[in-house]
């Protein structure tokens, strides 16, 4: 499977990239990023692109993929709706529309979040915008589209969020998150499980198209070594 990855520098994306590079089922990863990371690996190609609202300049690089793992996203905390909408909806759709037209066989996996509002009518701004984004993705002509809606994610293997708010939150919860995960394994996922679940779902499908932590962990556990 050839994978295209957005958000590889973030907490979720770093976890997904790690699992893709470790998994023999993933042949190559093309990471589209706005800043070069310098990370090297035989399977990894990093493509630095500046305008995430328009990918037509790199369209010729975006063909021949079996899966897109879209982990780019921001926290809505302190953001105006228009700015949050631009990153969450417009950037996602700019990439997704082009990929759908160039790769009829692609499976698109989008990371939204627990509480996403599929009605697009609720009072919570971020949930409405994520819901609109999910709904628009479901309408695109992908081979398949899946929405990952994680709640709490335990970062593993030294991975850190780029979002200060999440970093603070995970620094505080780091002491008890592993215990909580042991007590309530379905309520918390890990960056490793999210990555493994994406590989499983893209390669073999999943009975649901919207996956919360329980499903993400289930899918990850179904990925054979
Ligand atoms: N972390 C969690 O606990 C959690 C839980 C539930 C859902 N989620 C969702 O998962 C997604 C990823 O979260 P995360 O924790 O991985 O976030 P993160 O660590 O803050 O990483 C965000 C990623 O998005 C990219 N990005 C942000 N704004 C961009 C822009 N304007 N143009 C281009 N790239 C941009 C960042 O690239 P740069 O490196 O260039 O900034 C980075 O790769 C988000 O949608 C979030 O809501 C996260």
Short mmCIF file of C-alpha atoms and ligand atoms in Angstrom, two decimals:
data_model
loop_
_atom_site.label_atom_id
_atom_site.label_comp_id
_atom_site.label_asym_id
_atom_site.label_seq_id
_atom_site.Cartn_x
_atom_site.Cartn_y
_atom_site.Cartn_z
CA UNK A 1 0.00 0.00 0.00
CA UNK A 2 1.30 3.45 -0.94
CA UNK A 3 0.32 6.07 1.62
CA UNK A 4 0.09 9.84 1.43
CA UNK A 5 0.21 11.51 4.82
CA UNK A 6 -0.78 15.00 5.94
CA UNK A 7 0.14 16.30 9.41
CA UNK A 8 3.19 14.07 9.92
CA UNK A 9 4.80 16.67 12.18
CA UNK A 10 1.88 16.63 14.63
CA UNK A 11 1.17 14.28 17.52
CA UNK A 12 -1.26 12.04 15.67
CA UNK A 13 0.66 12.24 12.39
CA UNK A 14 3.99 11.35 14.02
CA UNK A 15 2.37 8.26 15.50
CA UNK A 16 0.83 7.29 12.17
CA UNK A 17 4.11 7.86 10.34
CA UNK A 18 5.99 5.69 12.85
CA UNK A 19 3.60 2.77 12.35
CA UNK A 20 3.64 3.16 8.55
CA UNK A 21 7.42 3.06 8.46
CA UNK A 22 7.48 -0.04 10.69
CA UNK A 23 4.77 -1.94 8.83
CA UNK A 24 5.82 -4.06 5.82
CA UNK A 25 2.34 -3.65 4.28
CA UNK A 26 3.11 0.03 3.72
CA UNK A 27 5.47 0.24 0.75
CA UNK A 28 6.04 4.00 0.70
CA UNK A 29 4.91 7.14 2.51
CA UNK A 30 4.69 10.55 0.89
CA UNK A 31 4.49 13.18 3.61
CA UNK A 32 3.14 16.56 2.54
CA UNK A 33 4.39 19.17 4.98
CA UNK A 34 4.89 22.92 5.14
CA UNK A 35 8.25 22.61 6.93
CA UNK A 36 11.04 20.17 6.20
CA UNK A 37 11.70 17.84 9.13
CA UNK A 38 14.91 16.31 7.83
CA UNK A 39 13.62 12.88 8.84
CA UNK A 40 14.95 10.17 6.56
CA UNK A 41 13.85 6.58 5.91
CA UNK A 42 14.01 4.32 2.88
CA UNK A 43 10.20 4.32 2.60
CA UNK A 44 9.67 8.02 3.28
CA UNK A 45 9.56 10.92 0.87
CA UNK A 46 8.89 14.37 2.26
CA UNK A 47 7.40 17.00 0.00
CA UNK A 48 7.46 20.58 1.30
CA UNK A 49 4.51 22.60 0.08
CA UNK A 50 3.57 26.11 1.19
CA UNK A 51 -0.04 26.65 0.13
CA UNK A 52 -2.30 24.11 1.80
CA UNK A 53 -5.35 25.65 0.14
CA UNK A 54 -4.09 24.79 -3.33
CA UNK A 55 -2.18 21.62 -4.16
CA UNK A 56 -2.43 21.84 -7.96
CA UNK A 57 1.26 22.79 -8.28
CA UNK A 58 2.22 19.36 -6.87
CA UNK A 59 -0.63 17.40 -8.53
CA UNK A 60 1.80 15.26 -10.54
CA UNK A 61 3.26 13.96 -7.25
CA UNK A 62 -0.13 12.99 -5.87
CA UNK A 63 -1.03 10.03 -8.08
CA UNK A 64 -0.78 6.29 -7.53
CA UNK A 65 -1.78 6.14 -3.86
CA UNK A 66 -3.91 3.52 -2.14
CA UNK A 67 -4.49 5.46 1.08
CA UNK A 68 -4.46 8.98 2.43
CA UNK A 69 -4.09 9.46 6.19
CA UNK A 70 -5.16 13.05 6.90
CA UNK A 71 -3.87 13.96 10.38
CA UNK A 72 -3.51 17.70 9.79
CA UNK A 73 -5.66 19.70 12.18
CA UNK A 74 -5.72 22.32 14.87
CA UNK A 75 -7.36 23.02 18.17
CA UNK A 76 -10.22 25.53 17.99
CA UNK A 77 -9.22 26.99 21.35
CA UNK A 78 -9.10 30.80 21.08
CA UNK A 79 -9.70 30.72 17.33
CA UNK A 80 -12.22 32.66 15.28
CA UNK A 81 -14.59 30.43 13.35
CA UNK A 82 -13.36 31.71 9.97
CA UNK A 83 -9.74 30.82 10.79
CA UNK A 84 -10.65 27.42 12.20
CA UNK A 85 -12.85 26.75 9.16
CA UNK A 86 -10.04 27.64 6.76
CA UNK A 87 -7.66 25.07 8.25
CA UNK A 88 -10.21 22.40 9.16
CA UNK A 89 -12.60 22.47 6.22
CA UNK A 90 -10.91 24.32 3.37
CA UNK A 91 -7.44 22.77 3.66
CA UNK A 92 -8.86 19.28 4.05
CA UNK A 93 -11.15 19.69 1.06
CA UNK A 94 -8.41 21.24 -1.10
CA UNK A 95 -6.34 18.10 -0.61
CA UNK A 96 -9.23 15.62 -0.64
CA UNK A 97 -10.90 16.90 -3.83
CA UNK A 98 -7.67 16.75 -5.79
CA UNK A 99 -6.74 13.32 -4.41
CA UNK A 100 -10.19 11.91 -5.23
CA UNK A 101 -9.88 13.10 -8.81
CA UNK A 102 -6.35 11.74 -9.23
CA UNK A 103 -6.66 8.45 -7.32
CA UNK A 104 -9.95 6.62 -7.93
CA UNK A 105 -8.75 3.72 -5.78
CA UNK A 106 -7.79 5.75 -2.72
CA UNK A 107 -9.13 5.16 0.80
CA UNK A 108 -9.26 8.45 2.70
CA UNK A 109 -8.99 8.47 6.49
CA UNK A 110 -9.66 11.75 8.28
CA UNK A 111 -8.93 12.51 11.93
CA UNK A 112 -11.71 14.58 13.45
CA UNK A 113 -12.50 14.07 17.13
CA UNK A 114 -14.91 12.71 19.70
CA UNK A 115 -18.08 14.83 19.73
CA UNK A 116 -17.98 15.79 16.05
CA UNK A 117 -21.42 17.01 15.04
CA UNK A 118 -22.71 15.25 11.92
CA UNK A 119 -25.84 17.46 11.89
CA UNK A 120 -23.62 20.57 11.36
CA UNK A 121 -26.29 22.45 13.37
CA UNK A 122 -25.11 22.18 16.98
CA UNK A 123 -23.88 24.98 19.22
CA UNK A 124 -20.25 23.91 19.40
CA UNK A 125 -18.30 25.60 16.64
CA UNK A 126 -15.44 23.07 16.25
CA UNK A 127 -17.86 20.13 16.23
CA UNK A 128 -20.01 21.73 13.50
CA UNK A 129 -16.99 22.47 11.31
CA UNK A 130 -15.54 18.99 11.76
CA UNK A 131 -18.99 17.55 11.02
CA UNK A 132 -19.28 19.55 7.82
CA UNK A 133 -15.80 18.39 6.82
CA UNK A 134 -16.63 14.73 7.49
CA UNK A 135 -19.91 14.98 5.57
CA UNK A 136 -18.21 16.59 2.57
CA UNK A 137 -15.53 13.89 2.58
CA UNK A 138 -18.17 11.16 2.56
CA UNK A 139 -19.60 12.71 -0.64
CA UNK A 140 -16.31 12.54 -2.56
CA UNK A 141 -15.74 9.62 -4.95
CA UNK A 142 -13.14 7.76 -2.91
CA UNK A 143 -12.92 3.99 -2.91
CA UNK A 144 -13.80 4.40 0.78
CA UNK A 145 -13.74 7.13 3.43
CA UNK A 146 -13.41 6.65 7.19
CA UNK A 147 -13.60 9.20 9.97
CA UNK A 148 -11.48 8.62 13.05
CA UNK A 149 -12.99 10.37 16.07
CA UNK A 150 -10.49 9.81 18.88
CA UNK A 151 -11.12 11.10 22.37
CA UNK A 152 -8.14 10.85 24.69
CA UNK A 153 -4.93 9.76 22.96
CA UNK A 154 -1.91 8.67 24.96
CA UNK A 155 1.22 9.76 23.08
CA UNK A 156 3.83 6.98 23.02
CA UNK A 157 7.45 6.63 21.89
CA UNK A 158 8.41 10.19 22.86
CA UNK A 159 5.81 11.78 20.58
CA UNK A 160 4.59 15.25 21.53
CA UNK A 161 1.75 17.44 20.29
CA UNK A 162 2.56 20.68 18.47
CA UNK A 163 -0.43 22.28 20.17
CA UNK A 164 0.61 23.91 23.45
CA UNK A 165 -2.80 23.23 24.99
CA UNK A 166 -2.58 19.48 24.25
CA UNK A 167 1.07 19.38 25.43
CA UNK A 168 0.04 20.90 28.75
CA UNK A 169 -2.94 18.58 29.04
CA UNK A 170 -0.88 15.48 28.30
CA UNK A 171 1.91 16.58 30.64
CA UNK A 172 -0.65 16.77 33.44
CA UNK A 173 -2.42 13.53 32.53
CA UNK A 174 0.76 11.54 31.76
CA UNK A 175 0.87 10.28 35.33
CA UNK A 176 -2.54 8.66 35.36
CA UNK A 177 -3.39 8.07 31.67
CA UNK A 178 -1.59 4.69 31.55
CA UNK A 179 -3.51 3.53 34.65
CA UNK A 180 -6.78 4.81 33.22
CA UNK A 181 -6.01 2.93 30.02
CA UNK A 182 -5.53 -0.27 31.97
CA UNK A 183 -8.82 0.25 33.81
CA UNK A 184 -10.84 1.50 30.81
CA UNK A 185 -8.98 0.30 27.72
CA UNK A 186 -11.76 1.31 25.32
CA UNK A 187 -11.96 4.92 26.44
CA UNK A 188 -8.35 5.80 25.65
CA UNK A 189 -6.31 5.10 22.56
CA UNK A 190 -2.61 5.63 21.82
CA UNK A 191 -0.70 7.16 18.94
CA UNK A 192 0.46 3.61 18.14
CA UNK A 193 -3.08 2.23 18.03
CA UNK A 194 -4.28 5.10 15.83
CA UNK A 195 -1.49 4.39 13.34
CA UNK A 196 -2.05 0.64 13.32
CA UNK A 197 -5.80 1.12 13.00
CA UNK A 198 -5.34 3.32 9.94
CA UNK A 199 -3.20 0.67 8.25
CA UNK A 200 -5.77 -2.01 9.08
CA UNK A 201 -8.79 0.03 7.97
CA UNK A 202 -7.18 1.23 4.73
CA UNK A 203 -5.95 -2.25 3.84
CA UNK A 204 -8.84 -4.43 4.94
CA UNK A 205 -11.79 -2.12 5.61
CA UNK A 206 -13.91 -1.87 8.76
CA UNK A 207 -17.62 -2.46 9.42
CA UNK A 208 -18.15 1.18 10.49
CA UNK A 209 -17.14 4.35 8.65
CA UNK A 210 -16.98 6.46 11.83
CA UNK A 211 -14.57 5.10 14.41
CA UNK A 212 -14.28 6.23 18.02
CA UNK A 213 -11.61 5.05 20.47
CA UNK A 214 -13.23 1.63 21.01
CA UNK A 215 -13.28 0.96 17.25
CA UNK A 216 -9.81 2.40 16.71
CA UNK A 217 -8.43 0.06 19.36
CA UNK A 218 -10.41 -2.85 17.93
CA UNK A 219 -9.13 -2.18 14.40
CA UNK A 220 -5.55 -1.87 15.68
CA UNK A 221 -5.86 -5.21 17.45
CA UNK A 222 -7.04 -6.84 14.21
CA UNK A 223 -3.88 -5.86 12.32
CA UNK A 224 -1.89 -9.06 12.25
CA UNK A 225 1.82 -8.76 12.95
N1 LIG B 1 -4.01 15.14 20.13
C1 LIG B 1 -5.18 14.75 20.59
O1 LIG B 1 -5.32 14.38 21.77
C2 LIG B 1 -6.38 14.70 19.69
C3 LIG B 1 -7.56 14.11 20.14
C4 LIG B 1 -8.66 14.08 19.30
C5 LIG B 1 -8.58 14.59 18.01
N2 LIG B 1 -7.41 15.17 17.59
C6 LIG B 1 -7.38 15.72 16.25
O2 LIG B 1 -6.30 15.15 15.52
C7 LIG B 1 -5.80 16.10 14.57
C8 LIG B 1 -4.29 16.21 14.77
O3 LIG B 1 -4.06 16.60 16.10
P1 LIG B 1 -2.58 16.66 16.70
O4 LIG B 1 -2.72 16.52 18.17
O5 LIG B 1 -1.69 15.73 15.95
O6 LIG B 1 -2.19 18.16 16.37
P2 LIG B 1 -0.76 18.85 16.39
O7 LIG B 1 0.23 18.05 17.16
O8 LIG B 1 -1.00 20.24 16.77
O9 LIG B 1 -0.30 18.78 14.84
C9 LIG B 1 -1.01 19.49 13.88
C10 LIG B 1 -0.53 19.09 12.51
O10 LIG B 1 -1.29 19.85 11.55
C11 LIG B 1 -0.40 20.68 10.79
N3 LIG B 1 -1.00 22.00 10.55
C12 LIG B 1 -1.67 22.76 11.45
N4 LIG B 1 -2.03 23.93 10.88
C13 LIG B 1 -1.57 23.88 9.60
C14 LIG B 1 -1.63 24.81 8.52
N5 LIG B 1 -2.22 26.00 8.63
N6 LIG B 1 -1.04 24.47 7.36
C15 LIG B 1 -0.43 23.26 7.23
N7 LIG B 1 -0.32 22.34 8.22
C16 LIG B 1 -0.90 22.66 9.39
C17 LIG B 1 0.85 20.82 11.64
O11 LIG B 1 1.93 21.15 10.77
P3 LIG B 1 3.15 22.10 11.26
O12 LIG B 1 4.13 21.16 11.94
O13 LIG B 1 3.69 22.66 10.01
O14 LIG B 1 2.58 23.12 12.21
C18 LIG B 1 0.94 19.44 12.27
O15 LIG B 1 1.50 18.51 11.37
C19 LIG B 1 -6.54 17.40 14.84
O16 LIG B 1 -7.58 17.54 13.90
C20 LIG B 1 -7.12 17.21 16.24
O17 LIG B 1 -8.30 17.92 16.44
C21 LIG B 1 -6.32 15.22 18.39
#
